[in-house]
Amino acid sequence: MAYGKQWQTVMEDGTVVTRSNTWSPPGSHPVGYGVKVVTKDGELIRIEGDDDNPITTGRVNAMNLALREYTYAPERIIYPMKRAYEDRGKDKWVRTTWDEALDTICEKVRYYQENYGPESIVCFGGTGREACIFYYALTFSVLQSPNCCYTQSGWSCYGPRCSISDYVLGAGYPELDYAGHLPGSYDDPRYTLSKWVVVWGKEPLPSNGDGFFGHCLVDMMKRGTKIISIDPRITWVGSRNGNINLQVRPQTDTALALGLMNLMFESGEYDHEFAENWIYGLDEIKARAAEYPVEKVSEITTVPVEDIKRVAHIIGTERPIGWAWGLAFDQNKNGVQLSQAFIVLAALAGSIDRPGGLTLGPPSALLGKWRMEQRGAMDDEVWSKRIGAAAWPGLSTGMATTQPDETLNTMETDEPYALKMGWFNSSNFLTPTCSAQPKRWHKALQKLEFVVVQDITMTPTAMAVGDYFLPMSTWAEHNGIVLTHYGRNTVFMGPMNKALTVGETKSDVEICLMFGQRLNPSWWPWYKPADGKSLDLAALETAVEDFYSDQLKELGFDWKGFQELGLYQPGAHGFEYEKYEKGLLRFDGQPGFNTITGQIEAYSILYESWGEDPLPYYEEPNYSPISKPDFAGQYPLITTSGSRRYSSFHSEHRQVPSLRQIDPWPWVQINPETAKEYGITDGDWVEVYNMFGEARFKAEITPIIKPGILNCAHGWWFPEQDGEEPNLFGVWKSNFNSLVPHFNVGKLGFGAPYKGVMCNARRVRSLDQD
Amino acid sequence: MADQKYALLVDYTFFSGNHAAEIACKEELGLPLDQFGIKEVQVGPFKKGEGNDGDDWEWFYLPCPTSIFSDHWGTNGDKAGQRPLAVQVEESASLYYGTVEEMQAKMAEFDRPMVLFQL
């Protein structure tokens, strides 16, 4: 039923309806589904949609609708817990208090800071979640360590696309223009519907990557948009009438990008005016693209010549062309070149910062900017000790974190120094979510003398190495702000409004405020407990509001005003297209892009300075039967991974009954021809293996993937199984990331082959039996 | 006067199989795990043409209202005439609910295949 736009309503029967926007935990990207949280007597009754949200218009995804189950799941941890160091791996957790946890943890932090330097503390952050704002702050200004780590080999998720956008385009993340920033949505007079959208290495309907509400593609298709889907699979979107599929061999996308570009240069079908005014290195990129004639590209990618030509003609001549680029750009050793080539293609199609094309924001803004500024809490000497920063400038310039692979090396070798304390902020990376070779990480993590885990449920990672467990509140249990793209292109921003309290759980910002007040009060002045020390819930609530009021000042709001506003869309506050023409992208106020040359760098000055080819090029993936012919007999197949489903966010939601019912077991997609060859029938258990490891899945026989290519599920563990070592909730049984090599990354330190490694497969009896 | 009939209309070309309607019914009706108010069924994907375009593939989902759904939202149901949560939240915005007459009129607005479930 409809409840109106006010942020909270109390009904006659005592039911309370709180208007909110979702984020995490439990996990999701910052999509901000507009919802109504219905509670009674402090209990969550259900989640409903908010009809007045201009983007989601009442729609809510399955995971958020199942929040009640998640909230009251017996596995959920709702009080602070601790465990003796010698009991790691055993289910011997005991309840403690926040005051005790604060005392002990702060004492440990100070001990490591004083005896080994603040750099001996490493903080691991999880992907997509609200933690993506706060794990930087927790590391830099609370713990005052430079070692903030996202453990995915080659930082292969979103970070590379953002960094390349910053280097090549001088802007934040370019997102498909789905009119999300405009209050009038698709009917806003400033908007033009994309005639075609190129959906490349992305399946946004289940994934909602980076805060892009994926079902906008359906809204756009209903209005007449057609899709060009570039993916090793046929996707549901790609299989709608009128759409085109380029079913590319995994990891060969860069060849396809250069091939498309070459055809556009050859035919002259591109936006000449834009290219000549705004692309730096146009002649050089033409010459480079000429090295990729369509026949050669067809052979590399296995995409028919005619289809490549057809798409090049559409991109070159139809307007406007929208673009949605995905994780496949990051999970590729050759991905830096792919991202660069993609930006050039979008520029040639006249899509940059134009209606129905790609929107642009600054490289970091609002909370996204605040999180980066937290590094100022350390002096240069400490900051210079950031792991891998000096060796990998092409990564450490764009990202404020460590180089992930280098971090594992440091933990294994204690070079250049030993890490002593760890803090997991919403990361369960022993489960196949991000880290490659998780068994190596598991062993290395054991060396940490003291480990704090911040999470919502007991995970394999927490069970393996945690000493303290700090329980987190869901998005319905705390106040906060959701903003798309973590401030790198804020399509909209909305309040998360607290609707209920469960146990003694706390949010990311509350944990930062509590520990910051103890460890670094000059950077964390908001929380003022009555006695200066003991947990003071009223003071904490005030601190959260004051913190967000300070963050909102630049937009002219305070927290309460923002709550009442309900949703902030830049289109109502001075948003403009074609900012490069108007001097709105560069800090000096001049027209152009915020790059060294002021143009879009098809020839990258920065790449060149870091020893990388300044122009995009294709490189055969180095764990393929083509590049490793000696292993082709043993591992004749290629497997991709990482595609999402509606039932989970990476490793989350496996313990939620109604979601587990949708996808009860880890799956591998296999073409019928390959399945027949291997004697596999639908539903059989299959072990997928290569020179690095093995993992088990149930076979899904499907024609959407080509013969010889597999697609394996990620993020699997079994909450119903024994959680103690060595089983750890079965975390090693279907661990796809065991098959992904460590440190097989591109020259800038970005990109690992999660979406394409050679492998073999065999039928087995079950998850546990050969 | 005959009892009012109600219907669920599905724009199944664009219904994306996102499971939101399934969970919404379980939540709104307090159903146990093994019961459904709406259950999705999948057809395809299979290849029907020579090429590889969308037109060469068949792949769709249907959100099927069960008798549990009809009991609540059909004729004389306790929720008859009220928008089901499933219809509000379904992510591809491809479900419509109303009287049979309203849904027939709605269906006529589309020039593509539709499914009308009389509840």
GROMACS .gro file of N, CA and C in nm, chain A residues 1-2 33 45-51 56-63 65-69 203 205 208 213 215 218-219 221-222 234-247 307 310 646-647 657-659 661-663 702-706, chain B residues 11-36 39-40 44-48 51-61 79 82-83 85-96 110 112:
model
  366
    1MET      N    1   0.084  -0.120   0.000
    1MET     CA    2   0.000   0.000   0.000
    1MET      C    3   0.087   0.125   0.000
    2ALA      N    4   0.028   0.236  -0.033
    2ALA     CA    5   0.106   0.360  -0.039
    2ALA      C    6   0.107   0.428   0.098
   33TYR      N    7   1.767   0.085  -0.374
   33TYR     CA    8   1.626   0.055  -0.398
   33TYR      C    9   1.543   0.139  -0.302
   45ILE      N   10   0.856  -0.648   0.999
   45ILE     CA   11   0.745  -0.726   0.944
   45ILE      C   12   0.775  -0.764   0.800
   46ARG      N   13   0.806  -0.665   0.716
   46ARG     CA   14   0.846  -0.693   0.577
   46ARG      C   15   0.900  -0.567   0.512
   47ILE      N   16   0.960  -0.588   0.397
   47ILE     CA   17   1.008  -0.479   0.312
   47ILE      C   18   0.908  -0.460   0.198
   48GLU      N   19   0.868  -0.337   0.174
   48GLU     CA   20   0.784  -0.306   0.058
   48GLU      C   21   0.857  -0.205  -0.030
   49GLY      N   22   0.803  -0.181  -0.148
   49GLY     CA   23   0.865  -0.086  -0.239
   49GLY      C   24   0.820   0.057  -0.214
   50ASP      N   25   0.896   0.153  -0.264
   50ASP     CA   26   0.861   0.295  -0.254
   50ASP      C   27   0.823   0.343  -0.395
   51ASP      N   28   0.693   0.359  -0.418
   51ASP     CA   29   0.646   0.399  -0.551
   51ASP      C   30   0.700   0.535  -0.594
   56THR      N   31   1.368   0.336  -0.907
   56THR     CA   32   1.322   0.198  -0.885
   56THR      C   33   1.169   0.188  -0.883
   57THR      N   34   1.100   0.297  -0.867
   57THR     CA   35   0.953   0.306  -0.881
   57THR      C   36   0.876   0.194  -0.810
   58GLY      N   37   0.920   0.157  -0.692
   58GLY     CA   38   0.849   0.054  -0.615
   58GLY      C   39   0.912  -0.084  -0.624
   59ARG      N   40   1.005  -0.098  -0.717
   59ARG     CA   41   1.065  -0.230  -0.736
   59ARG      C   42   1.173  -0.260  -0.632
   60VAL      N   43   1.181  -0.386  -0.591
   60VAL     CA   44   1.280  -0.428  -0.491
   60VAL      C   45   1.331  -0.566  -0.531
   61ASN      N   46   1.460  -0.592  -0.511
   61ASN     CA   47   1.513  -0.722  -0.552
   61ASN      C   48   1.487  -0.829  -0.447
   62ALA      N   49   1.502  -0.955  -0.489
   62ALA     CA   50   1.471  -1.070  -0.403
   62ALA      C   51   1.551  -1.065  -0.273
   63MET      N   52   1.679  -1.030  -0.282
   63MET     CA   53   1.764  -1.032  -0.162
   63MET      C   54   1.715  -0.934  -0.056
   65LEU      N   55   1.407  -0.820  -0.032
   65LEU     CA   56   1.275  -0.865   0.015
   65LEU      C   57   1.290  -0.974   0.122
   66ALA      N   58   1.402  -1.048   0.115
   66ALA     CA   59   1.425  -1.155   0.213
   66ALA      C   60   1.497  -1.103   0.338
   67LEU      N   61   1.500  -0.972   0.357
   67LEU     CA   62   1.577  -0.916   0.469
   67LEU      C   63   1.529  -0.968   0.606
   68ARG      N   64   1.397  -0.992   0.618
   68ARG     CA   65   1.345  -1.040   0.747
   68ARG      C   66   1.411  -1.173   0.785
   69GLU      N   67   1.424  -1.262   0.686
   69GLU     CA   68   1.490  -1.390   0.712
   69GLU      C   69   1.635  -1.369   0.755
  203GLU      N   70   2.633  -0.822  -1.668
  203GLU     CA   71   2.496  -0.872  -1.666
  203GLU      C   72   2.423  -0.795  -1.555
  205LEU      N   73   2.128  -0.695  -1.470
  205LEU     CA   74   1.998  -0.720  -1.406
  205LEU      C   75   2.015  -0.788  -1.270
  208ASN      N   76   2.350  -0.538  -1.067
  208ASN     CA   77   2.337  -0.397  -1.026
  208ASN      C   78   2.473  -0.333  -0.999
  213PHE      N   79   2.113   0.057  -1.137
  213PHE     CA   80   1.995  -0.028  -1.126
  213PHE      C   81   1.975  -0.100  -1.260
  215HIS      N   82   1.785  -0.318  -1.398
  215HIS     CA   83   1.659  -0.333  -1.470
  215HIS      C   84   1.621  -0.208  -1.551
  218VAL      N   85   1.573  -0.295  -1.896
  218VAL     CA   86   1.440  -0.342  -1.937
  218VAL      C   87   1.349  -0.221  -1.964
  219ASP      N   88   1.355  -0.123  -1.874
  219ASP     CA   89   1.276  -0.001  -1.896
  219ASP      C   90   1.309   0.060  -2.032
  221MET      N   91   1.450  -0.093  -2.295
  221MET     CA   92   1.407  -0.180  -2.406
  221MET      C   93   1.258  -0.164  -2.432
  222LYS      N   94   1.181  -0.149  -2.326
  222LYS     CA   95   1.036  -0.130  -2.344
  222LYS      C   96   1.007  -0.001  -2.420
  234ILE      N   97   2.526  -1.613  -2.417
  234ILE     CA   98   2.404  -1.543  -2.457
  234ILE      C   99   2.334  -1.511  -2.325
  235THR      N  100   2.303  -1.385  -2.303
  235THR     CA  101   2.233  -1.348  -2.180
  235THR      C  102   2.083  -1.333  -2.210
  236TRP      N  103   2.004  -1.330  -2.105
  236TRP     CA  104   1.860  -1.311  -2.126
  236TRP      C  105   1.834  -1.178  -2.199
  237VAL      N  106   1.907  -1.076  -2.161
  237VAL     CA  107   1.891  -0.946  -2.229
  237VAL      C  108   1.928  -0.959  -2.377
  238GLY      N  109   2.040  -1.026  -2.402
  238GLY     CA  110   2.084  -1.042  -2.540
  238GLY      C  111   1.987  -1.122  -2.625
  239SER      N  112   1.908  -1.206  -2.560
  239SER     CA  113   1.816  -1.293  -2.635
  239SER      C  114   1.679  -1.229  -2.660
  240ARG      N  115   1.663  -1.100  -2.627
  240ARG     CA  116   1.537  -1.030  -2.665
  240ARG      C  117   1.540  -0.999  -2.816
  241ASN      N  118   1.425  -0.995  -2.876
  241ASN     CA  119   1.417  -0.969  -3.020
  241ASN      C  120   1.480  -0.835  -3.056
  242GLY      N  121   1.550  -0.834  -3.168
  242GLY     CA  122   1.609  -0.710  -3.218
  242GLY      C  123   1.749  -0.685  -3.165
  243ASN      N  124   1.792  -0.763  -3.066
  243ASN     CA  125   1.924  -0.742  -3.008
  243ASN      C  126   2.031  -0.826  -3.079
  244ILE      N  127   2.154  -0.783  -3.062
  244ILE     CA  128   2.267  -0.848  -3.130
  244ILE      C  129   2.362  -0.905  -3.026
  245ASN      N  130   2.413  -1.025  -3.051
  245ASN     CA  131   2.508  -1.089  -2.959
  245ASN      C  132   2.642  -1.109  -3.027
  246LEU      N  133   2.747  -1.057  -2.963
  246LEU     CA  134   2.883  -1.092  -3.005
  246LEU      C  135   2.938  -1.184  -2.897
  247GLN      N  136   2.942  -1.315  -2.929
  247GLN     CA  137   2.976  -1.415  -2.827
  247GLN      C  138   3.126  -1.438  -2.830
  307ASP      N  139   2.917  -1.008  -3.818
  307ASP     CA  140   2.861  -0.950  -3.695
  307ASP      C  141   2.946  -0.833  -3.645
  310ARG      N  142   2.871  -0.541  -3.869
  310ARG     CA  143   2.738  -0.487  -3.842
  310ARG      C  144   2.740  -0.396  -3.719
  646TYR      N  145   2.025  -1.381  -0.896
  646TYR     CA  146   1.938  -1.300  -0.810
  646TYR      C  147   1.939  -1.346  -0.665
  647SER      N  148   1.997  -1.463  -0.638
  647SER     CA  149   1.983  -1.524  -0.506
  647SER      C  150   2.095  -1.491  -0.409
  657PRO      N  151   1.701  -1.921   0.378
  657PRO     CA  152   1.630  -2.034   0.316
  657PRO      C  153   1.561  -2.002   0.184
  658SER      N  154   1.487  -1.892   0.175
  658SER     CA  155   1.410  -1.868   0.052
  658SER      C  156   1.502  -1.833  -0.065
  659LEU      N  157   1.621  -1.783  -0.036
  659LEU     CA  158   1.716  -1.752  -0.144
  659LEU      C  159   1.796  -1.876  -0.182
  661GLN      N  160   1.689  -2.165  -0.170
  661GLN     CA  161   1.596  -2.248  -0.246
  661GLN      C  162   1.604  -2.217  -0.397
  662ILE      N  163   1.636  -2.095  -0.430
  662ILE     CA  164   1.644  -2.056  -0.572
  662ILE      C  165   1.767  -2.118  -0.638
  663ASP      N  166   1.881  -2.108  -0.572
  663ASP     CA  167   2.005  -2.168  -0.623
  663ASP      C  168   2.067  -2.249  -0.510
  702THR      N  169   2.363  -2.620  -2.102
  702THR     CA  170   2.294  -2.507  -2.165
  702THR      C  171   2.364  -2.464  -2.295
  703PRO      N  172   2.283  -2.428  -2.394
  703PRO     CA  173   2.343  -2.384  -2.521
  703PRO      C  174   2.391  -2.239  -2.518
  704ILE      N  175   2.371  -2.167  -2.406
  704ILE     CA  176   2.409  -2.024  -2.406
  704ILE      C  177   2.560  -2.004  -2.401
  705ILE      N  178   2.633  -2.113  -2.382
  705ILE     CA  179   2.779  -2.102  -2.379
  705ILE      C  180   2.835  -2.194  -2.486
  706LYS      N  181   2.945  -2.152  -2.550
  706LYS     CA  182   2.997  -2.228  -2.664
  706LYS      C  183   3.066  -2.356  -2.618
  781ASP      N  184   0.356  -0.930  -1.895
  781ASP     CA  185   0.426  -0.890  -2.017
  781ASP      C  186   0.550  -0.978  -2.025
  782TYR      N  187   0.533  -1.101  -2.074
  782TYR     CA  188   0.639  -1.200  -2.054
  782TYR      C  189   0.756  -1.187  -2.148
  783THR      N  190   0.748  -1.100  -2.246
  783THR     CA  191   0.866  -1.069  -2.326
  783THR      C  192   0.973  -1.004  -2.238
  784PHE      N  193   0.927  -0.926  -2.142
  784PHE     CA  194   1.021  -0.849  -2.060
  784PHE      C  195   1.025  -0.892  -1.914
  785PHE      N  196   0.947  -0.992  -1.878
  785PHE     CA  197   0.955  -1.042  -1.740
  785PHE      C  198   1.088  -1.115  -1.724
  786SER      N  199   1.174  -1.068  -1.633
  786SER     CA  200   1.314  -1.109  -1.636
  786SER      C  201   1.348  -1.229  -1.549
  787GLY      N  202   1.252  -1.287  -1.481
  787GLY     CA  203   1.284  -1.404  -1.398
  787GLY      C  204   1.367  -1.369  -1.276
  788ASN      N  205   1.332  -1.257  -1.213
  788ASN     CA  206   1.418  -1.204  -1.105
  788ASN      C  207   1.379  -1.254  -0.966
  789HIS      N  208   1.278  -1.336  -0.952
  789HIS     CA  209   1.239  -1.401  -0.826
  789HIS      C  210   1.180  -1.307  -0.719
  790ALA      N  211   1.174  -1.178  -0.748
  790ALA     CA  212   1.122  -1.085  -0.646
  790ALA      C  213   0.975  -1.117  -0.613
  791ALA      N  214   0.896  -1.150  -0.715
  791ALA     CA  215   0.755  -1.179  -0.691
  791ALA      C  216   0.738  -1.303  -0.604
  792GLU      N  217   0.824  -1.399  -0.623
  792GLU     CA  218   0.818  -1.521  -0.540
  792GLU      C  219   0.839  -1.487  -0.392
  793ILE      N  220   0.946  -1.413  -0.365
  793ILE     CA  221   0.979  -1.380  -0.226
  793ILE      C  222   0.871  -1.288  -0.168
  794ALA      N  223   0.822  -1.195  -0.251
  794ALA     CA  224   0.720  -1.100  -0.204
  794ALA      C  225   0.595  -1.173  -0.155
  795CYS      N  226   0.552  -1.275  -0.229
  795CYS     CA  227   0.433  -1.351  -0.187
  795CYS      C  228   0.460  -1.424  -0.057
  796LYS      N  229   0.576  -1.485  -0.046
  796LYS     CA  230   0.609  -1.555   0.079
  796LYS      C  231   0.605  -1.458   0.196
  797GLU      N  232   0.657  -1.337   0.176
  797GLU     CA  233   0.662  -1.238   0.284
  797GLU      C  234   0.523  -1.184   0.315
  798GLU      N  235   0.448  -1.150   0.211
  798GLU     CA  236   0.318  -1.086   0.234
  798GLU      C  237   0.218  -1.184   0.295
  799LEU      N  238   0.228  -1.312   0.256
  799LEU     CA  239   0.131  -1.410   0.303
  799LEU      C  240   0.185  -1.496   0.417
  800GLY      N  241   0.312  -1.477   0.453
  800GLY     CA  242   0.370  -1.557   0.562
  800GLY      C  243   0.374  -1.705   0.529
  801LEU      N  244   0.409  -1.737   0.405
  801LEU     CA  245   0.407  -1.877   0.362
  801LEU      C  246   0.530  -1.953   0.410
  802PRO      N  247   0.514  -2.082   0.438
  802PRO     CA  248   0.632  -2.163   0.468
  802PRO      C  249   0.719  -2.180   0.343
  803LEU      N  250   0.841  -2.223   0.365
  803LEU     CA  251   0.940  -2.229   0.258
  803LEU      C  252   0.893  -2.305   0.134
  804ASP      N  253   0.823  -2.415   0.154
  804ASP     CA  254   0.788  -2.500   0.040
  804ASP      C  255   0.659  -2.457  -0.032
  805GLN      N  256   0.601  -2.346   0.009
  805GLN     CA  257   0.480  -2.299  -0.059
  805GLN      C  258   0.506  -2.167  -0.133
  806PHE      N  259   0.434  -2.152  -0.241
  806PHE     CA  260   0.452  -2.032  -0.324
  806PHE      C  261   0.317  -1.969  -0.358
  809LYS      N  262   0.508  -1.875  -0.857
  809LYS     CA  263   0.627  -1.956  -0.886
  809LYS      C  264   0.665  -1.934  -1.030
  810GLU      N  265   0.793  -1.903  -1.051
  810GLU     CA  266   0.840  -1.881  -1.188
  810GLU      C  267   0.870  -2.013  -1.257
  814GLY      N  268   1.316  -2.243  -2.227
  814GLY     CA  269   1.444  -2.218  -2.293
  814GLY      C  270   1.554  -2.203  -2.190
  815PRO      N  271   1.666  -2.147  -2.228
  815PRO     CA  272   1.694  -2.095  -2.363
  815PRO      C  273   1.722  -2.207  -2.462
  816PHE      N  274   1.667  -2.191  -2.584
  816PHE     CA  275   1.706  -2.278  -2.694
  816PHE      C  276   1.716  -2.196  -2.822
  817LYS      N  277   1.792  -2.250  -2.913
  817LYS     CA  278   1.817  -2.181  -3.039
  817LYS      C  279   1.705  -2.218  -3.135
  818LYS      N  280   1.648  -2.118  -3.201
  818LYS     CA  281   1.543  -2.148  -3.298
  818LYS      C  282   1.579  -2.099  -3.438
  821GLY      N  283   2.109  -1.774  -3.704
  821GLY     CA  284   2.208  -1.676  -3.660
  821GLY      C  285   2.225  -1.677  -3.509
  822ASN      N  286   2.274  -1.567  -3.454
  822ASN     CA  287   2.297  -1.560  -3.309
  822ASN      C  288   2.235  -1.435  -3.248
  823ASP      N  289   2.143  -1.371  -3.323
  823ASP     CA  290   2.076  -1.251  -3.271
  823ASP      C  291   1.968  -1.291  -3.170
  824GLY      N  292   1.916  -1.192  -3.102
  824GLY     CA  293   1.807  -1.217  -3.009
  824GLY      C  294   1.692  -1.294  -3.073
  825ASP      N  295   1.663  -1.260  -3.200
  825ASP     CA  296   1.553  -1.326  -3.271
  825ASP      C  297   1.576  -1.474  -3.295
  826ASP      N  298   1.701  -1.515  -3.282
  826ASP     CA  299   1.734  -1.657  -3.306
  826ASP      C  300   1.724  -1.740  -3.180
  827TRP      N  301   1.688  -1.677  -3.069
  827TRP     CA  302   1.682  -1.747  -2.941
  827TRP      C  303   1.542  -1.740  -2.880
  828GLU      N  304   1.506  -1.845  -2.808
  828GLU     CA  305   1.381  -1.846  -2.731
  828GLU      C  306   1.420  -1.859  -2.584
  829TRP      N  307   1.371  -1.768  -2.501
  829TRP     CA  308   1.409  -1.772  -2.359
  829TRP      C  309   1.313  -1.680  -2.283
  830PHE      N  310   1.223  -1.739  -2.207
  830PHE     CA  311   1.137  -1.652  -2.126
  830PHE      C  312   1.097  -1.720  -1.996
  831TYR      N  313   1.043  -1.642  -1.908
  831TYR     CA  314   0.996  -1.689  -1.777
  831TYR      C  315   0.848  -1.653  -1.764
  849LYS      N  316  -0.788  -1.022  -0.013
  849LYS     CA  317  -0.709  -0.910  -0.064
  849LYS      C  318  -0.754  -0.869  -0.205
  852GLN      N  319  -0.674  -0.534  -0.403
  852GLN     CA  320  -0.556  -0.463  -0.349
  852GLN      C  321  -0.432  -0.506  -0.426
  853ARG      N  322  -0.347  -0.410  -0.460
  853ARG     CA  323  -0.227  -0.447  -0.535
  853ARG      C  324  -0.140  -0.543  -0.454
  855LEU      N  325   0.193  -0.719  -0.319
  855LEU     CA  326   0.332  -0.674  -0.306
  855LEU      C  327   0.414  -0.724  -0.425
  856ALA      N  328   0.385  -0.846  -0.469
  856ALA     CA  329   0.459  -0.905  -0.582
  856ALA      C  330   0.451  -0.817  -0.707
  857VAL      N  331   0.336  -0.757  -0.730
  857VAL     CA  332   0.317  -0.673  -0.849
  857VAL      C  333   0.394  -0.542  -0.833
  858GLN      N  334   0.397  -0.490  -0.710
  858GLN     CA  335   0.473  -0.366  -0.687
  858GLN      C  336   0.623  -0.388  -0.708
  859VAL      N  337   0.677  -0.493  -0.648
  859VAL     CA  338   0.824  -0.503  -0.638
  859VAL      C  339   0.889  -0.572  -0.757
  860GLU      N  340   0.815  -0.645  -0.838
  860GLU     CA  341   0.874  -0.724  -0.947
  860GLU      C  342   0.964  -0.632  -1.030
  861GLU      N  343   1.089  -0.673  -1.048
  861GLU     CA  344   1.191  -0.578  -1.093
  861GLU      C  345   1.180  -0.533  -1.238
  862SER      N  346   1.118  -0.613  -1.323
  862SER     CA  347   1.109  -0.569  -1.462
  862SER      C  348   0.978  -0.494  -1.489
  863ALA      N  349   0.901  -0.470  -1.383
  863ALA     CA  350   0.774  -0.395  -1.394
  863ALA      C  351   0.686  -0.453  -1.504
  864SER      N  352   0.674  -0.584  -1.505
  864SER     CA  353   0.602  -0.650  -1.613
  864SER      C  354   0.479  -0.727  -1.564
  865LEU      N  355   0.436  -0.701  -1.441
  865LEU     CA  356   0.313  -0.763  -1.389
  865LEU      C  357   0.208  -0.655  -1.365
  866TYR      N  358   0.084  -0.690  -1.397
  866TYR     CA  359  -0.028  -0.598  -1.374
  866TYR      C  360  -0.139  -0.677  -1.306
  880PHE      N  361  -0.098  -0.350  -2.569
  880PHE     CA  362   0.031  -0.404  -2.614
  880PHE      C  363   0.016  -0.474  -2.748
  882ARG      N  364   0.238  -0.708  -2.837
  882ARG     CA  365   0.325  -0.826  -2.830
  882ARG      C  366   0.253  -0.933  -2.747
   0.00000   0.00000   0.00000
